[in-house]
Coordinates of C-alpha atoms in Angstrom, one line a residue:
M101 CA -27.3 0.9 122.6
I102 CA -26.2 1.9 119.9
K103 CA -22.6 0.0 121.4
L104 CA -23.6 -2.8 122.8
I105 CA -25.5 -4.0 119.5
L106 CA -22.2 -2.4 116.9
Q107 CA -19.5 -4.4 119.5
N108 CA -21.1 -7.6 119.8
K109 CA -22.4 -7.5 115.6
L110 CA -22.4 -11.9 115.3
V111 CA -24.7 -11.8 119.3
F112 CA -27.3 -9.5 118.0
I113 CA -26.7 -11.6 114.3
L114 CA -28.4 -15.1 116.3
I115 CA -30.5 -12.2 117.7
H116 CA -31.5 -12.1 114.5
L117 CA -32.0 -15.4 113.9
A118 CA -34.3 -16.4 116.8
F119 CA -36.4 -13.2 115.3
G120 CA -36.8 -15.0 112.6
Y121 CA -37.9 -18.7 114.0
L122 CA -40.5 -17.5 116.4
G123 CA -42.1 -15.1 114.2
T124 CA -43.9 -18.5 113.4
F125 CA -45.9 -18.1 116.3
S126 CA -48.4 -15.1 116.5
F127 CA -47.5 -14.0 119.8
F128 CA -44.3 -12.3 118.4
P129 CA -44.8 -10.1 115.7
K130 CA -47.2 -7.3 117.1
I131 CA -44.3 -7.6 120.2
F132 CA -41.3 -7.5 118.5
G133 CA -43.3 -4.2 116.0
F134 CA -44.8 -3.0 118.7
V135 CA -40.8 -2.9 121.1
I136 CA -38.6 -1.7 117.6
I137 CA -40.7 1.3 116.7
L138 CA -41.2 2.7 119.9
T139 CA -37.6 2.2 121.8
P140 CA -36.2 3.9 119.0
I141 CA -37.6 7.1 119.7
Y142 CA -36.1 7.1 123.4
F143 CA -32.9 6.4 122.5
I144 CA -32.9 9.4 120.0
F145 CA -34.2 11.7 122.5
N146 CA -31.9 10.9 125.1
S147 CA -28.9 11.0 123.2
K148 CA -29.9 14.6 121.0
N149 CA -29.0 12.2 117.7
E150 CA -25.6 12.4 118.6
N151 CA -24.2 9.9 116.9
E152 CA -27.0 9.8 114.4
E153 CA -29.2 7.6 116.1
A154 CA -32.0 8.8 114.3
L155 CA -29.9 7.3 110.7
L156 CA -29.2 3.9 112.7
F157 CA -32.6 3.4 113.4
A158 CA -33.8 4.4 110.4
A159 CA -32.4 2.4 109.0
Y160 CA -32.9 -1.2 110.9
I161 CA -37.1 0.3 110.0
V162 CA -36.0 -0.2 106.6
G163 CA -34.2 -3.7 107.0
A164 CA -37.4 -5.0 108.3
E165 CA -40.2 -3.3 106.9
V166 CA -40.6 -6.7 104.7
Y167 CA -40.6 -9.3 107.3
I168 CA -42.5 -7.4 109.6
R169 CA -44.9 -7.1 107.2
M170 CA -45.1 -10.4 105.7
T171 CA -45.1 -11.9 109.5
S172 CA -48.4 -8.9 109.5
G173 CA -47.1 -7.7 113.4
F174 CA -47.5 -3.2 112.1
I175 CA -51.2 -2.6 113.1
F176 CA -50.8 -0.2 109.5
Y177 CA -49.9 -2.0 106.1
E178 CA -47.4 1.3 105.5
T179 CA -46.8 2.1 109.4
G180 CA -43.4 1.1 108.2
K181 CA -43.2 4.1 106.3
Y182 CA -44.4 6.5 108.3
I183 CA -41.6 5.1 111.2
V184 CA -38.9 6.1 109.6
I185 CA -40.3 9.5 109.0
L186 CA -41.0 9.9 112.4
Y187 CA -37.3 9.2 113.3
L188 CA -35.8 11.0 110.7
L189 CA -37.7 14.8 111.7
L190 CA -36.9 13.9 115.0
G191 CA -33.3 13.5 114.5
M192 CA -33.1 16.9 112.3
F193 CA -35.5 18.9 115.0
I194 CA -34.0 17.5 118.3
G195 CA -30.8 17.0 116.9
K196 CA -26.9 19.7 115.9
F197 CA -29.1 20.5 112.4
K198 CA -26.0 18.8 110.7
Q199 CA -26.5 18.5 106.7
I200 CA -26.9 22.0 104.4
F201 CA -30.8 22.8 104.0
S202 CA -31.8 20.8 100.8
I203 CA -34.4 23.4 99.8
Q204 CA -34.6 21.7 96.5
Y205 CA -36.5 18.1 97.9
V206 CA -38.7 20.7 100.5
F207 CA -40.0 22.0 96.6
Y208 CA -39.9 17.5 95.2
I209 CA -42.5 17.1 98.5
L210 CA -44.7 20.0 97.9
L211 CA -45.2 19.9 94.6
L212 CA -45.3 16.4 95.2
L213 CA -48.6 16.8 96.9
L214 CA -49.5 18.7 94.7
G215 CA -50.6 15.5 92.6
I216 CA -53.9 15.0 95.2
V217 CA -55.5 17.8 93.5
F218 CA -56.7 16.4 90.8
T219 CA -57.6 12.6 92.0
K220 CA -60.3 11.2 92.0
V221 CA -61.3 7.6 92.4
P222 CA -64.3 5.5 91.5
E223 CA -66.9 5.2 93.9
G224 CA -67.1 2.8 96.9
E225 CA -62.5 3.4 96.6
S226 CA -60.4 5.0 99.3
I227 CA -58.9 8.0 98.5
R228 CA -57.0 8.4 101.6
K229 CA -55.9 4.5 100.5
N230 CA -55.2 6.0 97.5
I231 CA -52.9 8.7 98.1
I232 CA -51.8 7.1 100.6
F233 CA -50.6 4.0 99.0
N234 CA -49.4 6.5 95.6
L235 CA -46.9 9.1 97.6
S236 CA -45.7 7.6 100.6
G237 CA -42.8 6.1 98.9
P238 CA -41.8 9.6 97.4
I239 CA -42.5 10.8 101.1
V240 CA -39.7 8.9 102.5
L241 CA -37.7 9.2 99.6
G242 CA -38.1 13.3 100.0
I243 CA -37.6 13.2 103.8
S244 CA -34.4 10.8 103.4
A245 CA -33.4 13.9 101.7
I246 CA -33.9 16.8 103.3
Y247 CA -31.9 14.3 106.5
C248 CA -28.9 13.1 104.0
Y249 CA -27.9 15.4 102.8
Q250 CA -24.6 16.8 102.2
R251 CA -25.0 15.7 105.6
K252 CA -21.1 14.2 107.1
V253 CA -21.3 11.2 108.3
S254 CA -18.1 9.2 108.5
A255 CA -17.1 5.8 106.2
Q256 CA -17.8 3.9 110.0
R257 CA -20.5 5.1 110.2
L258 CA -21.8 4.3 107.3
M259 CA -20.6 0.5 108.0
D260 CA -23.0 0.8 110.6
V261 CA -25.8 1.5 109.1
L262 CA -25.8 -0.8 106.0
Y263 CA -25.3 -3.9 109.4
F264 CA -28.8 -1.7 111.0
I265 CA -30.5 -2.3 107.9
L266 CA -28.9 -6.1 107.3
L267 CA -29.7 -7.8 111.0
P268 CA -33.8 -7.7 110.1
L269 CA -33.0 -9.3 107.2
F270 CA -31.3 -12.7 109.5
S271 CA -34.8 -12.6 110.8
M272 CA -36.9 -12.5 107.3
I273 CA -34.3 -15.1 105.8
I274 CA -34.9 -18.2 108.2
Y275 CA -39.0 -17.6 108.8
L276 CA -38.8 -18.0 104.4
Y277 CA -37.0 -21.6 106.0
F278 CA -39.4 -22.1 108.2
R279 CA -42.6 -21.2 105.8
T280 CA -41.0 -22.6 102.4
P281 CA -42.0 -26.4 102.5
D282 CA -40.6 -29.2 101.2
L283 CA -38.7 -28.0 98.3
S284 CA -39.3 -31.2 96.1
E285 CA -42.8 -30.6 96.8
I286 CA -43.1 -26.9 95.2
V287 CA -44.1 -27.0 91.6
F288 CA -41.9 -24.1 90.2
G289 CA -43.2 -22.6 87.1
G290 CA -42.1 -19.3 84.5
E291 CA -43.3 -17.3 88.0
A292 CA -42.6 -15.5 90.8
N293 CA -42.9 -17.9 93.8
F294 CA -45.1 -17.4 96.7
K295 CA -44.6 -20.6 98.2
T296 CA -40.8 -20.0 98.3
S297 CA -41.1 -15.7 99.9
G298 CA -42.9 -17.3 102.8
G299 CA -46.7 -16.2 100.7
F300 CA -45.5 -12.8 100.2
G301 CA -44.7 -10.5 97.5
P302 CA -41.6 -12.6 96.0
N303 CA -41.2 -8.3 94.1
Q304 CA -40.4 -7.3 97.9
V305 CA -39.0 -9.7 99.5
A306 CA -36.5 -10.3 96.6
T307 CA -36.1 -7.0 96.5
A308 CA -34.7 -7.2 101.0
I309 CA -32.5 -10.1 100.4
G310 CA -30.4 -7.7 97.2
L311 CA -30.1 -5.4 99.5
G312 CA -28.7 -7.5 102.3
M313 CA -26.3 -10.0 99.5
F314 CA -25.2 -5.7 98.7
I315 CA -24.5 -5.7 101.7
L316 CA -23.0 -8.8 103.6
T317 CA -20.4 -8.2 99.5
V318 CA -19.5 -4.5 100.8
Y319 CA -18.2 -6.2 104.5
I320 CA -16.6 -9.1 103.1
L321 CA -14.4 -6.7 100.3
S322 CA -13.9 -3.9 103.6
N323 CA -12.5 -6.8 105.8
K324 CA -14.9 -5.2 108.7
Q325 CA -16.0 -9.3 110.0
L326 CA -19.2 -9.8 110.1
T327 CA -19.5 -13.1 112.2
G328 CA -15.4 -12.8 113.1
L329 CA -14.6 -15.3 109.9
I330 CA -15.5 -14.4 106.8
Y331 CA -15.2 -17.4 105.8
I332 CA -18.9 -17.3 107.4
D333 CA -19.6 -14.2 106.5
A334 CA -19.6 -16.1 103.0
I335 CA -21.8 -18.8 103.8
F336 CA -24.5 -15.3 104.8
L337 CA -24.0 -14.3 101.3
I338 CA -24.2 -17.7 99.6
Y339 CA -27.4 -18.7 101.3
F340 CA -29.0 -14.5 101.1
S341 CA -28.2 -15.4 97.3
Y342 CA -29.7 -19.2 96.9
R343 CA -33.2 -17.7 98.3
G344 CA -33.3 -14.6 96.7
L345 CA -33.3 -17.0 93.8
L346 CA -35.7 -19.0 95.3
T347 CA -38.3 -16.5 95.4
F348 CA -38.5 -16.6 91.2
S349 CA -38.1 -12.8 91.1
R350 CA -36.0 -11.2 89.3
G351 CA -35.7 -7.3 90.4
G352 CA -34.6 -7.5 93.8
I353 CA -31.8 -10.1 92.5
L354 CA -30.2 -8.5 89.5
T355 CA -30.9 -5.5 91.0
S356 CA -27.7 -6.9 94.0
I357 CA -25.7 -8.1 91.1
I358 CA -25.2 -4.5 88.7
S359 CA -25.0 -2.5 91.6
I360 CA -22.1 -4.9 93.1
A361 CA -20.5 -5.2 89.8
F362 CA -20.6 -1.0 90.0
F363 CA -19.1 -1.1 93.3
V364 CA -16.8 -3.7 93.1
I365 CA -15.4 -1.5 90.0
F366 CA -15.0 1.7 91.9
F367 CA -13.7 0.1 95.2
L368 CA -10.7 -1.7 94.1
M369 CA -9.4 1.4 91.8
Y370 CA -9.4 3.3 95.6
K371 CA -7.4 -0.2 96.8
K372 CA -5.5 0.3 93.2
I373 CA -5.4 -3.4 93.3
S374 CA -3.6 -4.9 89.8
F375 CA -5.1 -6.5 86.9
V376 CA -3.8 -9.2 88.0
K377 CA -5.8 -9.7 91.2
F378 CA -8.6 -8.4 90.0
F379 CA -8.8 -11.0 87.8
R380 CA -8.0 -13.6 90.4
Y381 CA -11.0 -11.7 91.9
L382 CA -13.3 -11.7 89.5
M383 CA -12.6 -15.7 88.6
L384 CA -13.5 -15.8 92.3
A385 CA -16.8 -14.6 91.7
M386 CA -17.6 -16.4 88.9
V387 CA -17.4 -19.4 90.2
F388 CA -19.6 -18.4 93.0
I389 CA -21.8 -17.1 91.3
L390 CA -22.0 -20.3 89.0
S391 CA -22.3 -22.8 91.6
I392 CA -25.4 -20.8 93.2
W393 CA -26.7 -21.0 89.7
I394 CA -26.3 -24.6 89.0
Y395 CA -27.5 -25.5 92.8
T396 CA -30.9 -24.1 92.5
L397 CA -31.6 -24.2 88.6
D398 CA -31.1 -28.1 89.6
I399 CA -33.9 -28.2 92.8
T400 CA -36.1 -26.4 90.8
N401 CA -35.8 -28.5 87.3
G402 CA -34.2 -26.4 84.8
M403 CA -37.3 -23.5 86.0
L404 CA -34.8 -20.9 86.7
N405 CA -33.2 -21.1 83.3
N406 CA -36.8 -20.6 81.6
R407 CA -37.0 -18.0 83.9
Y408 CA -34.5 -15.8 83.8
T409 CA -34.8 -15.8 80.4
G410 CA -38.8 -15.4 80.6
K411 CA -39.9 -18.5 79.5
N412 CA -43.4 -20.1 80.4
A413 CA -43.1 -23.9 82.3
I414 CA -43.0 -25.3 78.6
G415 CA -40.0 -23.0 77.7
V416 CA -42.1 -20.8 75.9
Q417 CA -40.8 -17.4 75.2
K418 CA -43.4 -14.5 76.3
D419 CA -42.7 -11.4 77.9
I420 CA -39.8 -11.1 80.0
T421 CA -41.0 -7.8 81.5
T422 CA -44.3 -8.9 82.8
G423 CA -46.7 -6.6 81.5
R424 CA -45.0 -3.6 82.4
V425 CA -43.6 -2.9 79.2
D426 CA -47.5 -2.0 78.5
I427 CA -48.2 -0.2 81.0
L428 CA -44.7 2.0 81.0
K429 CA -46.8 2.7 76.7
I430 CA -49.9 3.7 78.4
Q431 CA -48.7 5.8 80.9
M432 CA -46.1 7.9 78.6
S433 CA -50.0 7.8 76.7
N434 CA -51.6 9.8 79.5
F435 CA -48.5 11.9 80.4
L436 CA -48.3 13.3 76.7
E437 CA -52.5 14.0 76.6
N438 CA -52.9 15.4 79.8
P439 CA -49.4 18.2 80.9
L440 CA -51.2 18.7 84.3
G441 CA -51.2 14.3 84.9
I442 CA -54.4 12.4 85.8
G443 CA -53.7 12.8 90.0
V444 CA -51.9 10.7 91.9
G445 CA -53.4 7.2 92.0
N446 CA -55.4 7.2 89.1
G447 CA -53.0 5.4 86.4
K448 CA -55.3 2.0 87.0
Y449 CA -59.1 3.8 87.3
E450 CA -58.1 5.3 83.9
R451 CA -57.1 2.3 82.7
M452 CA -60.0 0.1 84.2
K453 CA -61.5 2.9 82.1
K454 CA -60.5 2.5 78.7
G455 CA -60.4 -0.7 78.3
E456 CA -57.1 -2.1 78.6
A457 CA -56.2 -5.6 79.6
I458 CA -53.4 -4.8 82.4
T459 CA -54.4 -2.9 85.6
A460 CA -52.9 -3.6 88.1
A461 CA -51.9 -0.2 89.5
S462 CA -47.9 0.2 87.8
H463 CA -44.8 -1.1 89.8
N464 CA -42.5 2.1 87.5
E465 CA -42.4 4.9 89.6
V466 CA -40.5 6.8 86.5
G467 CA -44.1 5.6 84.3
R468 CA -45.4 6.9 87.8
L469 CA -44.9 10.3 87.5
L470 CA -45.0 11.3 84.6
E471 CA -48.8 9.6 84.0
E472 CA -49.8 10.8 87.6
H473 CA -47.8 14.3 87.8
G474 CA -47.4 15.3 84.3
Y475 CA -43.7 18.2 83.6
I476 CA -44.5 18.9 87.5
G477 CA -43.3 15.2 87.7
F478 CA -41.0 15.1 84.6
I479 CA -39.2 18.3 86.7
L480 CA -39.7 16.0 90.1
L481 CA -37.9 13.1 87.7
I482 CA -34.6 15.0 86.1
A483 CA -33.6 16.9 89.5
L484 CA -33.8 13.7 91.4
I485 CA -32.0 11.6 88.8
T486 CA -29.4 14.4 88.1
I487 CA -29.2 15.5 92.1
P488 CA -26.5 12.2 93.6
L489 CA -24.4 12.6 90.2
F490 CA -22.7 15.8 91.7
N491 CA -22.5 14.2 94.6
F492 CA -20.8 10.6 93.1
L493 CA -18.9 13.0 90.8
K494 CA -16.7 15.1 92.8
G495 CA -15.4 12.1 95.4
N496 CA -13.1 10.2 95.8
S497 CA -12.9 6.1 94.1
Y498 CA -14.4 5.4 97.7
Q499 CA -16.8 7.7 97.8
K500 CA -17.9 7.8 94.2
A501 CA -18.2 3.4 94.5
F502 CA -20.8 4.1 97.2
I503 CA -22.8 6.9 95.7
I504 CA -23.4 4.8 92.4
A505 CA -24.1 1.3 94.0
F506 CA -27.0 3.3 96.4
Y507 CA -27.9 5.7 92.9
L508 CA -28.2 2.0 90.8
I509 CA -30.4 0.5 94.2
W510 CA -32.6 3.2 94.0
F511 CA -32.9 4.1 90.9
L512 CA -32.8 -0.4 88.7
T513 CA -35.3 -1.0 91.8
I514 CA -38.6 2.0 90.8
N515 CA -38.3 0.5 87.9
H516 CA -39.5 -3.1 89.0
S517 CA -41.4 -2.4 92.4
A518 CA -42.2 1.0 92.5
M519 CA -42.3 2.5 95.4
R520 CA -44.4 0.4 97.7
I521 CA -41.9 -0.1 100.6
A522 CA -38.9 2.2 101.8
L523 CA -36.1 1.0 101.1
P524 CA -35.8 2.5 97.4
G525 CA -36.7 5.6 98.6
F526 CA -34.1 5.3 102.0
V527 CA -31.0 3.9 100.2
Y528 CA -31.0 7.1 97.8
A529 CA -30.7 9.5 100.2
L530 CA -28.0 7.6 101.5
S531 CA -26.0 8.4 98.4
L532 CA -26.5 12.1 99.5
L533 CA -24.0 11.7 102.0
N534 CA -20.8 13.4 102.2
I535 CA -18.8 10.2 102.8
T536 CA -15.6 11.4 105.6
N537 CA -12.9 10.0 108.0
I538 CA -12.5 7.7 105.1
D539 CA -8.4 7.0 106.6
E540 CA -9.6 5.9 110.0
L541 CA -11.2 2.6 108.0
E542 CA -9.1 2.1 106.7
N543 CA -6.4 1.4 109.4
T544 CA -9.1 -0.5 110.7
E545 CA -8.7 -2.6 107.9
D546 CA -5.5 -3.3 108.6
E547 CA -6.0 -4.1 111.5
N548 CA -8.5 -6.6 110.7
L549 CA -5.9 -8.5 107.8
M550 CA -2.8 -8.2 110.8
I551 CA -5.0 -10.3 113.4
A552 CA -6.2 -12.8 110.4
D553 CA -2.8 -13.0 110.0
N554 CA -2.0 -13.7 113.0
E555 CA -4.5 -16.4 113.9
Y556 CA -3.4 -17.5 110.7

């Protein structure tokens, strides 16, 4: 099955584009959700995870999670996270143990669970839902990290993992097209736009689209063509970027741009590109970015500029972080006042008790970890930040390009979108991989270039 999918990339992209349209019909999402949960379990058991089936199918769920949430394809809201954990556990216990055992991430999970002791919720609130909502994302990170820590994965297999993430993102993009009203009927303002994100949370949608933008860029730069024609791949990248900007959610798009920039720097260092060629690529990228920006700016009647500069619809400057800094200040205060933390999920209830103006759940995982877990959370945060850096320092420029990009996607995402979805935790774990067989991938790229030149 894996081989069939990877040998027919364009066919499966087209199939997923069709899935996006089918998602607009009520009968399809539940069937799709049911199939993509059960089918991989069979293949993981049948193959004994010989070819990293667990990692590939977990990657697919990571890419599909937002699409299935917005179409109500999962029975439980957090199902995507549970399934990622299940696949990776199956991969570890059924297949060969290929990674170095990571005691630090085992302790990470155990210490996270300690915070449950201090959890208290108001009467009428579900303590179970509160804990699951706040801990499921960090536990995805822990299990994914245990699976990936110093696990030897070939450069080609890593590209396959990125492809599996990307596939369901094509479905989401098409679904957005059919679910978005005529743009001329939408009144754009200075806030994230639910109408252009399929009626679902723009933050999560933009985060997923941003990851898609990164993956498409990686494929284009690596000459690993998805469709067989680089021009079509570029068109997909343009459309992803356009849809991402239309959500008016900045975090996911800025995260994508920053991670792409760092990937490009190290990737070009590996390729030993001359300054002249680098400058040429830079100018091409600037033209590409400005063209999409200007086009989207025109469609939104100039409101896109207001959104990214933190202004409201009439151009008055407002808090560019939309209250996130205010919440972070309260979290830091609670952290200093409660060395052992205030308990999992208690942050918003503490703000309600103190009569704070902002009582929404935090979008900042760093602040949440410190506030709810105290000094234990501080230790965990330091560990999460530093461990991938050791992997980065000992890698060559090719490995560093991926490691730093994955690391930045994780860190920037958890600072604007917390860990609402499985994506940041899973991508963090990819920064722990030991990427091997880079030369084999390089030879394949050279062959692709020769074929393209001959065809031209």
